[in-house]
Short mmCIF file of C-alpha atoms and ligand atoms in Angstrom, two decimals:
data_model
loop_
_atom_site.label_atom_id
_atom_site.label_comp_id
_atom_site.label_asym_id
_atom_site.label_seq_id
_atom_site.Cartn_x
_atom_site.Cartn_y
_atom_site.Cartn_z
CA MET A 1 18.28 6.67 5.45
CA GLY A 2 14.96 4.91 6.08
CA LYS A 3 14.75 1.31 4.95
CA ASN A 4 16.49 2.11 1.72
CA THR A 5 17.86 -1.12 0.32
CA ILE A 6 18.53 -0.10 -3.26
CA ILE A 7 21.33 2.40 -3.15
CA GLU A 8 24.69 2.27 -1.43
CA GLY A 9 26.04 5.71 -0.69
CA GLY A 10 24.94 8.65 -2.75
CA ARG A 11 21.88 10.68 -2.07
CA PHE A 12 18.38 9.45 -1.35
CA PRO A 13 15.34 11.54 -2.32
CA LYS A 14 13.25 12.71 0.61
CA HIS A 15 10.49 14.02 -1.66
CA ILE A 16 9.51 12.51 -5.02
CA ALA A 17 6.94 14.16 -7.27
CA ILE A 18 5.37 12.20 -10.11
CA ILE A 19 3.74 13.45 -13.30
CA MET A 20 1.67 10.39 -14.12
CA ASP A 21 1.21 10.76 -17.84
CA GLY A 22 0.28 8.25 -20.54
CA ASN A 23 -2.86 6.61 -19.17
CA GLY A 24 -4.86 7.48 -22.28
CA ARG A 25 -2.25 6.24 -24.77
CA TRP A 26 -1.73 3.08 -22.73
CA ALA A 27 -5.45 2.32 -23.06
CA LYS A 28 -5.68 3.35 -26.72
CA ARG A 29 -2.90 0.93 -27.67
CA ARG A 30 -4.97 -1.84 -26.12
CA LEU A 31 -8.16 -0.64 -27.82
CA LEU A 32 -9.61 0.15 -24.40
CA PRO A 33 -11.46 3.29 -23.31
CA ARG A 34 -9.28 6.02 -21.77
CA SER A 35 -11.14 5.58 -18.48
CA VAL A 36 -9.66 2.08 -18.17
CA GLY A 37 -6.21 3.63 -18.53
CA HIS A 38 -7.01 6.05 -15.71
CA LYS A 39 -8.18 3.21 -13.47
CA HIS A 40 -4.98 1.24 -14.09
CA GLY A 41 -3.00 4.43 -13.54
CA MET A 42 -4.62 5.00 -10.17
CA GLU A 43 -3.90 1.44 -9.09
CA ARG A 44 -0.28 1.74 -10.21
CA MET A 45 0.08 4.99 -8.28
CA ILE A 46 -0.93 3.27 -5.05
CA GLY A 47 1.64 0.53 -5.71
CA LEU A 48 4.37 3.10 -6.33
CA MET A 49 3.46 4.99 -3.15
CA GLU A 50 3.74 1.81 -1.12
CA ARG A 51 7.11 1.03 -2.69
CA ALA A 52 8.43 4.56 -2.16
CA PHE A 53 7.46 4.66 1.53
CA GLU A 54 8.91 1.19 2.05
CA LEU A 55 12.22 2.52 0.74
CA GLY A 56 12.16 5.52 3.08
CA VAL A 57 10.83 8.33 0.89
CA GLU A 58 9.04 10.85 3.12
CA TYR A 59 6.86 12.83 0.71
CA ILE A 60 5.18 11.87 -2.54
CA THR A 61 3.40 14.43 -4.67
CA VAL A 62 1.22 13.14 -7.48
CA TYR A 63 0.01 15.22 -10.40
CA ALA A 64 -3.47 13.76 -10.77
CA LEU A 65 -5.33 16.51 -12.63
CA SER A 66 -4.16 19.86 -13.98
CA THR A 67 -6.24 23.01 -14.29
CA GLU A 68 -5.79 22.65 -18.06
CA ASN A 69 -7.04 19.04 -17.97
CA LEU A 70 -10.43 20.43 -16.92
CA LYS A 71 -10.86 21.53 -20.56
CA ARG A 72 -10.94 17.87 -21.69
CA PRO A 73 -14.25 16.43 -22.95
CA LYS A 74 -16.89 16.31 -20.21
CA GLU A 75 -17.14 12.54 -20.52
CA GLU A 76 -13.48 12.07 -19.60
CA ILE A 77 -13.61 14.54 -16.71
CA ASP A 78 -16.78 12.91 -15.35
CA GLY A 79 -15.05 9.54 -15.63
CA LEU A 80 -12.09 10.85 -13.63
CA PHE A 81 -14.40 12.31 -10.99
CA ASN A 82 -16.28 9.01 -10.75
CA LEU A 83 -13.01 7.15 -10.32
CA MET A 84 -12.16 9.43 -7.40
CA ARG A 85 -15.66 9.16 -6.01
CA ASN A 86 -15.69 5.36 -6.09
CA HIS A 87 -12.11 4.44 -5.27
CA PHE A 88 -10.16 7.31 -3.69
CA ARG A 89 -11.14 6.57 -0.07
CA GLU A 90 -10.38 2.87 -0.34
CA TYR A 91 -7.07 3.20 -2.20
CA ILE A 92 -5.63 6.21 -0.45
CA GLY A 93 -7.02 4.99 2.87
CA ARG A 94 -4.87 1.88 2.52
CA VAL A 95 -1.68 3.92 2.23
CA CYS A 96 -2.65 6.56 4.78
CA ALA A 97 -3.55 3.91 7.38
CA LYS A 98 0.19 3.35 7.72
CA GLY A 99 0.64 6.84 9.21
CA VAL A 100 0.71 9.03 6.13
CA ARG A 101 -0.75 12.53 6.02
CA LEU A 102 -2.76 13.46 2.94
CA ARG A 103 -2.93 16.94 1.51
CA ALA A 104 -4.68 18.17 -1.59
CA ILE A 105 -2.88 20.90 -3.52
CA GLY A 106 -4.62 22.93 -6.17
CA ASP A 107 -7.82 24.89 -6.59
CA THR A 108 -10.09 22.23 -5.14
CA SER A 109 -13.06 24.63 -5.27
CA LEU A 110 -13.29 23.62 -8.95
CA LEU A 111 -14.21 20.05 -7.94
CA PRO A 112 -17.78 18.80 -7.40
CA GLU A 113 -18.76 19.34 -3.77
CA ASP A 114 -18.84 15.68 -2.80
CA LEU A 115 -15.25 15.27 -4.00
CA GLN A 116 -14.17 18.36 -2.09
CA GLN A 117 -15.69 16.72 0.98
CA ILE A 118 -13.88 13.42 0.37
CA LEU A 119 -10.56 15.30 0.22
CA LYS A 120 -11.37 17.43 3.28
CA ASP A 121 -12.30 14.31 5.28
CA SER A 122 -9.09 12.53 4.26
CA GLU A 123 -7.04 15.60 5.17
CA ALA A 124 -8.75 15.89 8.56
CA GLU A 125 -8.44 12.15 9.32
CA THR A 126 -4.72 12.11 8.56
CA ALA A 127 -3.73 15.54 9.95
CA LYS A 128 -2.45 13.79 13.08
CA TYR A 129 0.31 12.04 11.16
CA GLU A 130 3.74 13.58 10.92
CA GLY A 131 6.77 12.55 8.96
CA LYS A 132 5.26 11.01 5.85
CA GLY A 133 2.97 12.73 3.39
CA ILE A 134 1.07 12.27 0.17
CA ASN A 135 0.18 15.42 -1.73
CA VAL A 136 -2.43 15.01 -4.41
CA ALA A 137 -2.27 17.76 -7.01
CA VAL A 138 -5.79 18.06 -8.28
CA CYS A 139 -7.13 21.00 -10.30
CA TYR A 140 -3.54 22.11 -9.90
CA GLY A 141 -1.66 24.52 -12.13
CA ALA A 142 1.58 26.19 -11.11
CA ARG A 143 0.69 29.49 -12.76
CA ASP A 144 -2.67 29.49 -11.01
CA GLU A 145 -0.85 28.73 -7.74
CA ILE A 146 1.61 31.60 -8.22
CA VAL A 147 -1.09 34.11 -9.16
CA HIS A 148 -3.13 32.99 -6.17
CA ALA A 149 -0.09 33.50 -3.90
CA VAL A 150 0.63 36.95 -5.34
CA ASN A 151 -2.96 38.00 -4.67
CA ARG A 152 -2.70 36.73 -1.09
CA ALA A 153 0.47 38.78 -0.61
CA ILE A 154 -1.25 41.89 -1.99
CA GLU A 155 -4.19 41.35 0.37
CA LYS A 156 -1.77 41.17 3.28
CA GLY A 157 -0.06 44.31 2.04
CA GLU A 158 3.39 42.83 2.73
CA LYS A 159 6.44 42.49 0.52
CA VAL A 160 7.52 38.87 0.16
CA THR A 161 10.81 36.99 0.49
CA GLU A 162 11.56 33.70 -1.28
CA GLU A 163 10.62 31.86 1.91
CA SER A 164 7.50 33.82 2.79
CA PHE A 165 6.29 33.50 -0.81
CA ALA A 166 6.76 29.71 -0.67
CA ASN A 167 4.45 29.73 2.34
CA LEU A 168 1.69 31.35 0.31
CA LEU A 169 1.72 28.50 -2.22
CA TYR A 170 -0.58 25.46 -2.02
CA THR A 171 2.52 23.47 -0.96
CA GLU A 172 3.03 25.54 2.21
CA GLY A 173 5.17 23.61 4.69
CA ILE A 174 6.08 20.85 2.23
CA PRO A 175 9.77 20.70 1.24
CA ASP A 176 10.63 21.16 -2.44
CA PRO A 177 10.72 17.92 -4.45
CA ASP A 178 14.21 16.40 -4.79
CA LEU A 179 13.21 14.30 -7.75
CA ILE A 180 10.46 14.80 -10.32
CA ILE A 181 9.59 11.75 -12.43
CA ARG A 182 7.50 12.08 -15.58
CA THR A 183 6.26 9.03 -17.44
CA GLY A 184 4.61 8.96 -20.87
CA LYS A 185 7.53 10.01 -23.06
CA GLU A 186 6.96 13.77 -23.02
CA VAL A 187 9.83 15.92 -21.78
CA ARG A 188 8.12 18.88 -20.13
CA LEU A 189 6.66 19.99 -16.81
CA SER A 190 3.16 20.89 -18.06
CA ASN A 191 2.58 23.58 -15.42
CA PHE A 192 3.67 21.41 -12.46
CA LEU A 193 5.44 22.89 -9.41
CA LEU A 194 7.20 25.63 -11.37
CA TYR A 195 8.34 27.53 -8.26
CA GLN A 196 9.22 24.46 -6.21
CA ALA A 197 11.12 22.66 -9.00
CA ALA A 198 13.89 25.28 -9.18
CA TYR A 199 16.55 22.72 -8.18
CA SER A 200 14.71 19.42 -8.53
CA GLU A 201 16.36 16.61 -10.46
CA LEU A 202 14.23 15.63 -13.44
CA TYR A 203 13.76 12.06 -14.66
CA PHE A 204 11.80 11.18 -17.79
CA SER A 205 10.56 7.70 -18.65
CA LYS A 206 9.25 6.58 -22.03
CA LYS A 207 6.91 4.13 -20.31
CA MET A 208 3.23 4.97 -20.11
CA PHE A 209 2.18 5.43 -16.48
CA PRO A 210 0.21 2.16 -16.01
CA GLU A 211 3.34 0.22 -17.02
CA PHE A 212 5.80 2.14 -14.80
CA SER A 213 6.80 -0.63 -12.37
CA ASP A 214 8.28 -0.63 -8.88
CA ARG A 215 11.59 -1.57 -10.52
CA ASP A 216 11.33 1.47 -12.76
CA LEU A 217 10.91 3.60 -9.64
CA ASP A 218 13.98 1.95 -8.10
CA LYS A 219 15.90 2.73 -11.29
CA ALA A 220 14.91 6.40 -11.14
CA ILE A 221 16.00 6.60 -7.48
CA LYS A 222 19.32 4.94 -8.33
CA GLU A 223 19.95 7.44 -11.08
CA PHE A 224 19.06 10.29 -8.73
CA SER A 225 21.60 9.00 -6.22
CA LYS A 226 24.37 9.43 -8.80
CA ARG A 227 23.52 13.01 -9.76
CA THR A 228 25.59 15.91 -8.45
CA ARG A 229 23.39 18.65 -7.03
CA ARG A 230 25.41 21.85 -6.99
CA PHE A 231 22.74 24.45 -6.23
CA GLY A 232 24.88 26.95 -8.12
CA LYS A 233 28.14 26.12 -6.34
CA THR A 234 31.36 24.60 -7.69
CA ASP A 235 32.42 20.98 -7.17
CA ASP A 236 35.27 22.16 -4.89
CA GLN A 237 32.84 24.03 -2.68
CA LEU A 238 30.71 20.91 -2.32
CA LYS A 239 33.66 18.91 -0.92
CA LYS A 240 34.08 21.28 2.04
C1 IPE B 1 -2.38 11.40 -17.43
O1 IPE B 1 -2.67 10.61 -18.52
C2 IPE B 1 -3.51 11.51 -16.45
C3 IPE B 1 -4.24 12.77 -16.54
C4 IPE B 1 -3.86 13.84 -17.20
C5 IPE B 1 -5.51 12.84 -15.84
P1 IPE B 1 -3.29 11.24 -19.85
O2 IPE B 1 -4.77 11.18 -19.73
O3 IPE B 1 -2.74 12.58 -20.14
O4 IPE B 1 -2.79 10.20 -20.93
P2 IPE B 1 -2.26 10.51 -22.37
O5 IPE B 1 -1.16 11.52 -22.25
O6 IPE B 1 -3.43 11.04 -23.15
O7 IPE B 1 -1.76 9.21 -22.88
C1 IPE B 2 0.16 16.46 -17.28
O1 IPE B 2 -0.23 15.62 -18.30
C2 IPE B 2 -0.90 16.52 -16.22
C3 IPE B 2 -1.06 15.32 -15.41
C4 IPE B 2 -0.32 14.26 -15.48
C5 IPE B 2 -2.11 15.36 -14.43
P1 IPE B 2 -0.95 16.19 -19.63
O2 IPE B 2 -1.28 15.02 -20.45
O3 IPE B 2 -2.05 17.08 -19.25
O4 IPE B 2 0.23 17.06 -20.28
P2 IPE B 2 0.36 17.68 -21.74
O5 IPE B 2 -0.96 18.30 -22.10
O6 IPE B 2 0.72 16.56 -22.66
O7 IPE B 2 1.48 18.67 -21.63
MG1 MG B 3 -1.11 13.23 -21.21
#
């Protein structure tokens, strides 16, 4: 599939989601401000996106900011917003210029207006692209997403099915992630894609996000290719 050159046989992930955690600790260990960790993290993310698309991955979802992160000190949140303000267009533009559609998932109304505009413009500029996609989860929380979807269903006055409910989520139209990678040593989902991750393969790395290299990504994909995804069935059923 794609230009995949790292695995022979086995399964290749169409959609990878990344919980980029550990920017702050990475900086702290180097006696640097947390904001420097976030800047390095953002640069690393772009590198990983380029690598993933080169290998043939079709969708990448990045957990950039959770609804709970908004409770961090104002100084850190302002720093993150400034990072987006000053670098998002340039960095993401570089990846999207290769035919990648950008979508923001989350309650973006919680962002400053100029940032909402930057995201809207990027979404509009890239809406013409099909096939490859970057989803930026910003002001995203899975519980918030589910509650939001339930309220939409109530407004419509219709009972939901698993499929119709999925279409009320921020990730409408995006396939579920095959592989979710979390860096930064913690082994949890921290309110990320709780509905969509029902059968995702999970991969945890002890590396802090700014030091998660392209080779580390390759390693995660290789491990994914060796996993058996049963979706509730038996091994014998899978052979048929
Ligand atoms: C992840 O890194 C990025 C965001 C949550 C914005 P952290 O900022 O959580 O870094 P640590 O976990 O404190 O090291
Ligand atoms: C998860 O990291 C959120 C993002 C990576 C954006 P956190 O640092 O917020 O997670 P917890 O608080 O350690 O669970
Ligand atoms: Mg963290």
